[in-house]
Coordinates of C-alpha atoms in Angstrom, one line a residue:
Chain A
X263 CA -1.4 -26.4 -15.6
X264 CA -0.1 -28.9 -13.1
X265 CA 1.9 -31.2 -15.5
X266 CA 4.7 -32.5 -13.4
X267 CA 7.5 -32.1 -15.9
X268 CA 10.8 -30.3 -15.5
X269 CA 12.5 -28.4 -18.2
X270 CA 15.0 -30.4 -20.2
X271 CA 18.6 -29.4 -19.3
X272 CA 21.2 -29.9 -21.9
X273 CA 24.9 -29.6 -21.1
X274 CA 26.5 -26.8 -23.1
X275 CA 29.9 -27.2 -24.7
X276 CA 32.7 -25.6 -22.6
X277 CA 33.6 -22.7 -24.8
X278 CA 30.0 -21.5 -24.8
X279 CA 30.0 -21.6 -21.0
X280 CA 32.8 -19.1 -20.8
X281 CA 31.1 -17.0 -23.3
X282 CA 27.9 -16.9 -21.4
X283 CA 29.7 -16.1 -18.2
X284 CA 31.3 -13.1 -19.9
X285 CA 27.9 -12.1 -21.3
X286 CA 26.3 -12.3 -17.9
X287 CA 29.0 -10.2 -16.4
X288 CA 28.6 -7.6 -19.1
X289 CA 24.8 -7.5 -18.5
X290 CA 25.3 -7.3 -14.7
X291 CA 28.0 -4.6 -14.6
X292 CA 27.3 -2.7 -17.9
X293 CA 24.5 -0.4 -16.7
X294 CA 26.0 0.5 -13.3
X295 CA 29.3 1.2 -14.9
X296 CA 27.7 3.4 -17.6
X297 CA 25.7 5.3 -15.0
X298 CA 28.8 6.0 -13.0
X299 CA 30.7 7.2 -16.0
X300 CA 27.8 9.5 -17.1
X301 CA 27.5 10.9 -13.5
X302 CA 31.3 11.4 -13.3
X303 CA 31.5 13.2 -16.7
X304 CA 28.4 15.3 -15.9
X305 CA 29.7 16.4 -12.5
X306 CA 33.1 17.5 -14.0
X307 CA 31.4 19.4 -16.9
X308 CA 29.0 21.2 -14.7
X309 CA 29.8 20.9 -11.0
X310 CA 26.7 20.9 -8.8
X311 CA 26.8 22.1 -5.3
X312 CA 24.8 19.2 -3.8
X313 CA 25.8 16.5 -6.3
X314 CA 29.6 15.7 -6.2
X315 CA 31.1 13.2 -8.6
X316 CA 31.5 9.5 -7.7
X317 CA 35.3 9.7 -7.3
X318 CA 34.9 12.5 -4.7
X319 CA 32.3 10.5 -2.8
X320 CA 34.4 7.4 -2.7
X321 CA 37.3 9.4 -1.5
X322 CA 35.1 10.8 1.3
X323 CA 33.8 7.3 2.0
X324 CA 37.3 6.0 2.6
X325 CA 38.3 9.0 4.7
X326 CA 35.1 9.1 6.8
X327 CA 34.2 5.5 7.5
X328 CA 37.3 3.4 7.2
X329 CA 39.2 3.9 10.5
X330 CA 38.1 4.5 14.1
X331 CA 34.8 6.2 13.0
X332 CA 33.7 2.8 11.9
X333 CA 33.7 1.5 15.5
X334 CA 32.3 4.8 17.0
X335 CA 29.3 5.2 14.7
X336 CA 28.7 2.2 12.5
X337 CA 29.3 -0.8 14.8
X338 CA 26.9 0.4 17.6
X339 CA 24.2 1.2 15.0
X340 CA 24.6 -2.2 13.4
X341 CA 24.6 -4.0 16.8
X342 CA 21.3 -2.3 17.8
X343 CA 19.8 -3.1 14.4
X344 CA 20.8 -6.8 14.7
X345 CA 19.6 -7.1 18.2
X346 CA 16.3 -5.4 17.3
X347 CA 15.8 -7.7 14.3
X348 CA 16.6 -10.9 16.3
X349 CA 14.2 -9.8 19.1
X350 CA 11.4 -8.9 16.7
X351 CA 11.7 -12.3 14.9
X352 CA 11.9 -14.3 18.1
X353 CA 9.0 -12.5 19.8
X354 CA 6.9 -12.2 16.7
X355 CA 7.1 -15.9 15.7
X356 CA 6.6 -17.2 19.3
X357 CA 3.6 -15.0 20.0
X358 CA 2.3 -15.4 16.5
X359 CA 2.3 -19.2 16.8
X360 CA 0.5 -19.1 20.1
X361 CA -2.1 -16.6 19.0
X362 CA -2.5 -18.3 15.6
X363 CA -3.2 -21.7 17.0
X364 CA -5.8 -20.7 19.5
X365 CA -8.9 -19.5 17.7
X366 CA -10.7 -17.4 20.3
X367 CA -7.4 -15.7 21.2
X368 CA -6.8 -14.9 17.6
X369 CA -10.2 -13.4 17.0
X370 CA -10.0 -11.5 20.2
X371 CA -6.6 -9.9 19.4
X372 CA -6.5 -9.5 15.6
X373 CA -8.3 -6.2 15.2
X374 CA -6.2 -4.6 17.9
X375 CA -3.0 -5.9 16.4
X376 CA -4.1 -4.7 12.9
X377 CA -4.5 -1.3 14.4
X378 CA -0.9 -1.4 15.8
X379 CA 0.4 -2.5 12.5
X380 CA -1.3 0.4 10.8
X381 CA 0.5 3.0 13.0
X382 CA 3.4 4.4 11.0
X383 CA 6.4 3.0 13.1
X384 CA 8.4 6.3 13.4
X385 CA 5.5 7.8 15.2
X386 CA 6.2 5.4 18.1
X387 CA 9.7 6.9 18.6
X388 CA 8.5 9.9 20.8
X389 CA 6.3 7.6 22.8
X390 CA 9.0 5.0 23.5
X391 CA 11.4 7.8 24.4
X392 CA 8.9 9.3 26.7
X393 CA 8.3 6.1 28.5
X394 CA 11.8 4.8 28.7
X395 CA 14.1 7.8 28.3
X396 CA 17.0 8.0 25.8
X397 CA 19.3 4.9 26.2
X398 CA 20.7 2.3 23.9
X399 CA 17.9 0.0 25.0
X400 CA 15.3 2.6 23.9
X401 CA 16.6 2.5 20.4
X402 CA 16.5 -1.3 20.3
X403 CA 12.9 -1.2 21.7
X404 CA 12.0 1.4 19.0
X405 CA 13.2 -1.0 16.3
X406 CA 11.3 -3.9 17.9
X407 CA 8.1 -1.8 18.3
X408 CA 8.0 -1.2 14.6
X409 CA 9.4 -4.3 13.1
X410 CA 7.5 -6.8 15.1
X411 CA 4.0 -6.2 13.6
X412 CA 4.4 -7.6 10.1
X413 CA 6.2 -10.7 11.5
X414 CA 3.6 -11.3 14.2
X415 CA 0.6 -10.8 11.9
X416 CA 2.0 -12.9 9.1
X417 CA 2.9 -15.7 11.5
X418 CA -0.7 -15.6 12.9
X419 CA -2.1 -15.8 9.3
X420 CA 0.4 -18.5 8.3
X421 CA -0.3 -20.7 11.3
X422 CA -4.1 -20.2 10.9
X423 CA -3.9 -21.3 7.3
X424 CA -2.2 -24.7 8.0
X425 CA -3.9 -27.3 5.9
X426 CA -6.8 -28.8 8.0
X427 CA -6.5 -32.3 6.5
X428 CA -2.8 -32.4 7.4
X429 CA -3.4 -31.3 10.9
X430 CA -6.1 -33.9 11.4
X431 CA -3.9 -36.6 9.8
X432 CA -1.1 -35.7 12.1
X433 CA -3.4 -35.8 15.1
X434 CA -4.8 -39.2 14.3
X435 CA -1.4 -40.6 13.8
X436 CA -0.8 -39.6 17.4
X437 CA 2.0 -37.1 16.6
X438 CA 2.6 -35.0 19.7
X439 CA 1.7 -31.3 19.9
X440 CA 5.4 -30.3 20.0
X441 CA 6.3 -32.4 16.9
X442 CA 3.2 -31.1 15.0
X443 CA 4.5 -27.6 15.7
X444 CA 8.0 -28.4 14.6
X445 CA 7.3 -30.5 11.5
X446 CA 3.9 -29.3 10.3
X447 CA 2.8 -25.9 11.5
X448 CA 6.0 -23.9 11.3
X449 CA 7.1 -25.2 7.9
X450 CA 3.6 -24.7 6.6
X451 CA 3.6 -21.1 7.8
X452 CA 7.2 -20.4 6.8
X453 CA 6.5 -18.7 3.4
X454 CA 4.1 -16.2 5.2
X455 CA 6.6 -15.7 8.0
X456 CA 9.4 -15.0 5.6
X457 CA 7.3 -12.4 3.8
X458 CA 6.7 -10.8 7.1
X459 CA 10.3 -10.9 8.1
X460 CA 11.2 -9.2 4.8
X461 CA 8.8 -6.3 5.6
X462 CA 10.1 -6.2 9.1
X463 CA 13.7 -5.8 8.0
X464 CA 13.1 -2.7 6.0
X465 CA 11.1 -1.1 8.8
X466 CA 13.9 -2.0 11.2
X467 CA 16.5 -0.2 9.0
X468 CA 14.3 2.9 8.7
X469 CA 13.8 3.0 12.4
X470 CA 17.5 2.6 13.2
X471 CA 18.2 5.7 11.0
X472 CA 15.3 7.8 12.2
X473 CA 15.8 7.1 15.9
X474 CA 19.4 8.2 15.6
X475 CA 18.4 11.3 13.7
X476 CA 16.0 12.2 16.4
X477 CA 17.7 11.7 19.7
X478 CA 21.3 10.7 19.6
X479 CA 24.8 11.8 19.7
X480 CA 26.3 8.9 17.8
X481 CA 25.3 6.4 15.1
X482 CA 24.9 6.5 11.4
X483 CA 21.6 8.5 11.3
X484 CA 23.1 11.2 13.6
X485 CA 26.4 11.4 11.6
X486 CA 24.6 11.8 8.3
X487 CA 22.4 14.6 9.7
X488 CA 25.5 16.2 11.2
X489 CA 27.3 16.2 7.8
X490 CA 24.2 17.8 6.2
X491 CA 23.9 20.5 8.8
X492 CA 27.6 21.4 8.4
X493 CA 27.4 21.3 4.6
X494 CA 29.9 18.5 4.3
X495 CA 28.3 17.3 1.1
X496 CA 30.6 14.6 -0.1
X497 CA 30.7 13.1 3.4
X498 CA 26.9 13.2 3.6
X499 CA 26.7 11.3 0.3
X500 CA 29.3 8.8 1.6
X501 CA 26.9 8.2 4.5
X502 CA 24.0 7.6 2.1
X503 CA 26.2 5.2 0.2
X504 CA 27.0 3.3 3.4
X505 CA 23.3 3.0 4.4
X506 CA 22.7 1.8 0.9
X507 CA 25.4 -0.9 1.3
X508 CA 23.9 -1.9 4.6
X509 CA 20.5 -2.2 2.9
X510 CA 22.0 -4.4 0.1
X511 CA 23.8 -6.5 2.7
X512 CA 20.7 -7.1 4.7
X513 CA 18.8 -8.0 1.5
X514 CA 21.5 -10.4 0.5
X515 CA 21.6 -12.2 3.9
X516 CA 17.9 -12.4 3.8
X517 CA 17.9 -13.8 0.3
X518 CA 20.3 -16.6 1.3
X519 CA 18.4 -17.5 4.4
X520 CA 15.1 -17.4 2.6
X521 CA 16.4 -19.7 -0.2
X522 CA 17.5 -22.2 2.5
X523 CA 14.3 -22.1 4.6
X524 CA 12.0 -22.1 1.6
X525 CA 13.8 -24.3 -0.8
X526 CA 11.0 -26.9 -0.6
X527 CA 8.4 -24.2 -1.3
X528 CA 10.1 -22.7 -4.3
X529 CA 10.6 -26.3 -5.6
X530 CA 6.8 -26.9 -5.4
X531 CA 6.1 -23.6 -7.1
X532 CA 8.4 -24.4 -9.9
X533 CA 6.8 -27.7 -10.5
X534 CA 3.4 -26.2 -10.5
X535 CA 4.4 -23.6 -13.0
X536 CA 6.1 -25.9 -15.5
Chain B
X180 CA -17.3 -30.8 10.9
X181 CA -15.6 -27.4 11.2
X182 CA -18.4 -25.7 9.3
X183 CA -21.5 -26.9 11.2
X184 CA -22.5 -23.4 12.4
X185 CA -23.9 -21.0 9.8
X186 CA -21.6 -18.4 8.3
X187 CA -23.4 -15.4 9.8
X188 CA -23.0 -16.8 13.3
X189 CA -19.3 -17.2 12.8
X190 CA -18.8 -13.7 11.5
X191 CA -20.9 -12.4 14.4
X192 CA -18.8 -14.2 16.9
X193 CA -15.7 -12.8 15.2
X194 CA -17.0 -9.3 15.3
X195 CA -18.0 -9.6 19.0
X196 CA -14.6 -11.0 20.0
X197 CA -12.8 -8.3 18.0
X198 CA -14.7 -5.5 19.7
X199 CA -14.1 -7.2 23.0
X200 CA -10.4 -7.3 22.3
X201 CA -10.4 -3.6 21.5
X202 CA -12.3 -2.8 24.7
X203 CA -10.0 -5.0 26.7
X204 CA -7.0 -3.1 25.3
X205 CA -8.6 0.3 26.2
X206 CA -9.4 -1.1 29.7
X207 CA -5.8 -2.3 30.2
X208 CA -4.6 1.1 29.1
X209 CA -6.9 2.8 31.5
X210 CA -5.9 0.6 34.4
X211 CA -2.1 0.9 34.0
X212 CA -1.9 4.6 35.1
X213 CA -4.8 4.1 37.5
X214 CA -2.9 1.4 39.4
X215 CA 0.2 3.5 39.2
X216 CA 2.3 1.0 37.2
X217 CA 3.3 3.9 34.9
X218 CA 2.7 7.5 36.1
X219 CA -0.3 9.1 34.5
X220 CA 2.1 11.9 33.6
X221 CA 3.9 9.7 31.0
X222 CA 1.0 7.4 30.1
X223 CA -2.2 9.5 30.2
X224 CA -5.5 7.7 30.9
X225 CA -7.3 6.2 27.9
X226 CA -10.4 8.3 28.6
X227 CA -8.4 11.5 28.7
X228 CA -6.6 10.7 25.4
X229 CA -9.9 9.8 23.6
X230 CA -11.4 13.0 24.9
X231 CA -8.5 14.9 23.4
X232 CA -9.0 13.0 20.2
X233 CA -12.6 14.1 20.1
X234 CA -11.5 17.7 20.6
X235 CA -9.0 17.4 17.8
X236 CA -11.7 16.2 15.4
X237 CA -13.6 19.4 15.9
X238 CA -10.5 21.5 15.3
X239 CA -10.0 23.0 11.9
X240 CA -6.2 23.3 12.3
X241 CA -6.1 19.6 12.9
X242 CA -8.0 18.8 9.7
X243 CA -5.8 21.2 7.8
X244 CA -2.7 19.2 9.0
X245 CA -4.4 15.9 8.0
X246 CA -5.2 17.4 4.6
X247 CA -1.5 18.5 4.1
X248 CA -0.3 15.0 5.0
X249 CA -2.8 13.3 2.7
X250 CA -2.0 15.7 -0.1
X251 CA 1.7 14.9 -0.1
X252 CA 0.7 11.2 0.3
X253 CA -1.6 11.3 -2.7
X254 CA 0.8 13.3 -5.0
X255 CA 3.8 11.1 -4.0
X256 CA 1.9 7.9 -4.5
X257 CA 0.5 9.0 -7.9
X258 CA 3.9 10.1 -9.2
X259 CA 5.6 6.9 -8.0
X260 CA 2.8 4.6 -9.4
X261 CA 2.6 6.2 -12.8
X262 CA 6.4 6.1 -13.2
X263 CA 6.7 2.6 -11.9
X264 CA 3.9 1.3 -14.2
X265 CA 5.3 2.9 -17.3
X266 CA 8.9 1.9 -16.6
X267 CA 8.0 -1.5 -15.3
X268 CA 5.9 -2.4 -18.3
X269 CA 8.5 -1.3 -20.8
X270 CA 11.4 -3.0 -19.0
X271 CA 9.4 -6.1 -18.2
X272 CA 8.4 -6.7 -21.8
X273 CA 11.8 -6.3 -23.3
X274 CA 14.2 -9.1 -22.2
X275 CA 17.3 -7.1 -23.0
X276 CA 16.4 -4.2 -20.7
X277 CA 15.3 -6.7 -18.1
X278 CA 18.7 -8.3 -17.9
X279 CA 20.6 -5.1 -18.2
X280 CA 18.8 -3.3 -15.4
X281 CA 18.7 -6.3 -13.0
X282 CA 21.8 -5.5 -10.9
X283 CA 21.1 -1.7 -10.8
X284 CA 17.5 -2.3 -9.5
X285 CA 18.7 -4.8 -6.9
X286 CA 21.2 -2.3 -5.6
X287 CA 18.9 0.7 -5.6
X288 CA 15.9 -1.0 -4.1
X289 CA 17.2 -1.8 -0.6
X290 CA 18.5 1.7 0.0
X291 CA 16.4 3.0 2.9
X292 CA 14.6 6.0 1.6
X293 CA 15.1 7.8 4.9
X294 CA 18.8 7.9 4.0
X295 CA 17.8 10.5 1.4
X296 CA 16.3 12.9 3.9
X297 CA 19.4 15.0 4.4
X298 CA 19.9 15.3 0.6
X299 CA 16.2 16.3 0.1
X300 CA 16.5 18.9 2.9
X301 CA 19.6 20.4 1.3
X302 CA 18.0 20.6 -2.2
X303 CA 14.4 21.6 -1.4
X304 CA 14.6 22.9 2.2
X305 CA 11.5 22.7 4.4
X306 CA 8.9 22.2 1.6
X307 CA 6.6 19.6 0.4
X308 CA 9.0 18.7 -2.4
X309 CA 11.6 17.4 0.0
X310 CA 8.9 15.0 1.5
X311 CA 7.8 14.0 -2.0
X312 CA 11.4 12.9 -3.0
X313 CA 11.4 10.5 -0.1
X314 CA 7.8 9.3 -0.6
X315 CA 8.3 8.7 -4.3
X316 CA 11.6 6.9 -3.8
X317 CA 10.1 4.6 -1.2
X318 CA 6.9 3.7 -3.0
X319 CA 8.3 3.5 -6.5
X320 CA 10.1 0.3 -5.9
X321 CA 7.1 -1.4 -4.3
X322 CA 5.0 -0.9 -7.5
X323 CA 7.9 -1.3 -10.0
X324 CA 9.0 -4.7 -8.8
X325 CA 5.5 -6.1 -8.7
X326 CA 4.8 -4.8 -12.3
X327 CA 8.1 -6.3 -13.4
X328 CA 7.1 -9.7 -12.0
X329 CA 3.5 -9.4 -13.3
X330 CA 4.4 -8.6 -16.8
X331 CA 6.9 -11.5 -16.9
X332 CA 4.3 -13.9 -15.6
X333 CA 2.3 -14.0 -18.9
X334 CA 1.5 -17.6 -19.7
X335 CA 3.6 -18.8 -22.6
X336 CA 0.8 -20.7 -24.3
X337 CA -1.6 -17.8 -24.1
X338 CA 1.1 -15.5 -25.5
X339 CA 1.8 -17.8 -28.5
X340 CA -1.9 -18.3 -29.1
X341 CA -2.6 -14.5 -29.1
X342 CA 0.3 -14.1 -31.5
X343 CA -0.9 -16.8 -33.9
X344 CA -4.4 -15.4 -33.8
X345 CA -2.8 -12.2 -35.2
X346 CA -3.5 -9.9 -32.3
X347 CA -1.6 -6.6 -32.6
X348 CA 1.0 -5.6 -30.1
X349 CA -1.3 -3.1 -28.4
X350 CA -4.2 -5.4 -28.2
X351 CA -1.9 -8.1 -26.7
X352 CA -0.8 -5.6 -24.0
X353 CA -4.5 -4.7 -23.2
X354 CA -6.0 -8.2 -23.4
X355 CA -3.2 -10.4 -22.2
X356 CA -0.4 -8.6 -20.3
X357 CA -2.7 -6.2 -18.4
X358 CA -5.0 -9.0 -16.9
X359 CA -2.0 -11.1 -16.0
X360 CA -0.2 -8.2 -14.3
X361 CA -3.2 -6.7 -12.6
X362 CA -3.1 -8.8 -9.4
X363 CA 0.6 -8.0 -9.0
X364 CA 0.0 -4.3 -9.7
X365 CA -2.8 -4.2 -7.0
X366 CA -0.5 -5.9 -4.4
X367 CA 2.2 -3.3 -5.3
X368 CA -0.2 -0.4 -5.0
X369 CA -1.5 -1.6 -1.6
X370 CA 2.0 -1.9 -0.3
X371 CA 3.1 1.4 -1.8
X372 CA 0.1 3.2 -0.3
X373 CA 1.1 2.0 3.2
X374 CA 4.7 2.9 2.7
X375 CA 3.9 6.3 1.3
X376 CA 1.9 7.2 4.4
X377 CA 4.8 6.0 6.7
X378 CA 7.2 8.2 4.8
X379 CA 4.9 11.2 4.5
X380 CA 4.5 11.3 8.3
X381 CA 8.2 10.5 8.9
X382 CA 9.3 13.3 6.6
X383 CA 7.1 15.8 8.4
X384 CA 8.5 14.7 11.7
X385 CA 12.1 14.9 10.6
X386 CA 12.1 17.6 8.0
X387 CA 9.3 19.7 9.6
X388 CA 7.1 20.4 6.6
X389 CA 3.5 21.0 7.8
X390 CA 1.3 18.0 8.5
X391 CA 0.3 15.5 11.1
X392 CA 4.0 14.4 11.5
X393 CA 5.0 17.9 12.5
X394 CA 2.2 18.2 15.0
X395 CA 3.6 15.0 16.6
X396 CA 7.1 16.4 16.7
X397 CA 5.7 19.7 18.1
X398 CA 3.6 18.1 20.8
X399 CA 6.6 16.0 21.7
X400 CA 8.8 19.0 22.2
X401 CA 6.0 21.0 24.0
X402 CA 5.6 18.1 26.5
X403 CA 1.9 17.8 25.5
X404 CA 1.8 14.1 26.1
X405 CA -1.9 13.7 25.9
X406 CA -1.9 15.4 22.5
X407 CA 1.0 13.1 21.4
X408 CA -0.9 9.9 22.3
X409 CA -4.1 11.3 20.5
X410 CA -2.1 12.0 17.4
X411 CA -0.5 8.5 17.4
X412 CA -4.0 7.1 17.4
X413 CA -4.9 9.4 14.5
X414 CA -2.0 8.1 12.4
X415 CA -3.1 4.6 13.2
X416 CA -6.6 5.4 12.0
X417 CA -5.2 7.0 8.8
X418 CA -3.1 3.9 8.1
X419 CA -6.1 1.6 8.8
X420 CA -8.3 3.6 6.5
X421 CA -5.8 3.5 3.7
X422 CA -5.4 -0.3 4.1
X423 CA -9.1 -0.9 4.0
X424 CA -9.6 1.4 1.0
X425 CA -6.9 -0.3 -1.0
X426 CA -8.2 -3.8 0.0
X427 CA -11.7 -2.8 -1.3
X428 CA -10.2 -1.4 -4.6
X429 CA -8.2 -4.6 -4.9
X430 CA -11.3 -6.8 -4.5
X431 CA -13.3 -4.7 -6.9
X432 CA -10.8 -4.7 -9.6
X433 CA -9.9 -8.4 -9.3
X434 CA -13.5 -9.6 -8.8
X435 CA -13.0 -11.9 -11.8
X436 CA -9.7 -13.3 -10.6
X437 CA -9.2 -16.8 -9.0
X438 CA -7.7 -15.5 -5.8
X439 CA -10.8 -13.4 -5.0
X440 CA -13.4 -15.7 -6.4
X441 CA -11.8 -18.7 -4.6
X442 CA -12.3 -17.1 -1.2
X443 CA -16.0 -16.6 -1.9
X444 CA -16.6 -20.2 -2.8
X445 CA -14.9 -21.5 0.4

């Protein structure tokens, strides 16, 4: 299984390269295009009250979100989301590293932390609102209070599982605690940490929307609910589309970061598989 | 050197420390309102909350709400898993479909399912179906993606061997694809079960269909803070139970697999 051989790469002739790019583009865009066409045709043949056609939705999207509305509703939401994510990652990784490297502390805290992770995050919204009132900071704290648990617990687990031989080798070579952390523990834990961050991101996005649906007078979640309550169907769909785009954007950014941080790890995996 | 003490002693120490941690947490909780750091009006005493929790557990209406939440959880998870397994297997086994659906899947998957709440409310109103739409959408992708990876992970040599031994297509699926994909499927199911609970309770809070989530929203608007804290603990216990249950199922069904056996040896 662990034969260290790579696959043989042969250079293709140029004309074939162009053909394969065209083919890839066809594969990538074919189905989405087909689905949009079917949806468009279907909605013109039999107009549904709650399912407007794609052209109508895009029209509503341009009218609703491009312009001053973008700065009133979208930018504050995204700022809170970004701040919440950054805080969750920073606190989660710092606390996780400390807890993970001290054994008695880890065994003391792990069951309690597992319990907090098991609480469905939106349930915490009324509690945080009760304790802090409704402010911008509350919404950020709501996001942190839900998104931090997978990051924290995965960091603890990753730090704990650092290879014992490597730790002892590093120690006997007289590498300082700080350097061990920087060059051994954190890299070794990074696949676990990134998996936690991925879960944290989707929780953060859910909490951003829900906290605005609950108690807010601005923001994306509020605006979409407002459209729904006033039967502005195409506008509501445009909001759903915007949230989808934000989700895709987050996933893309995460994918790029992950590939950078874990390039060594994916490399090892590939070698092991070949 | 690290393993000089016997195993049982280590796990005893772990259990004792874990319980001590939980007790410490409850004690801290009790002390915060007692010392007046946060007014007991906003953060009720731990003892008071646990007493309310015990009251709730004797209340039939409470158990009915739990039942309603778990019903929509179970229905949603089942629909999502069956659909995801069927579609994932077919798409994963046929390279053409795999390539053709890739971008569509990558676009649909990150859409936060709560974005669909307004749509579900419009179409179904305050009913369980509205919650089901959201639960199914959220948990479907968790299983689907794992099945897709799992089916694609079949070892090339094993596949060719099976083929040259003349195994039929269906027996290849049962004897080769299924065992390869099972660990992935189990991971997917465990994640989906947790996500489905989150969305079931969220839907009840936001849409207002009956269940634990609606009780939380109600006690929030009725300023019954003790009840609110007790219900938050209940949701945590539900989540914990589901996690443990699916971990047990995972271990049982993968008892033959390296990842489970490996842990036993160490």
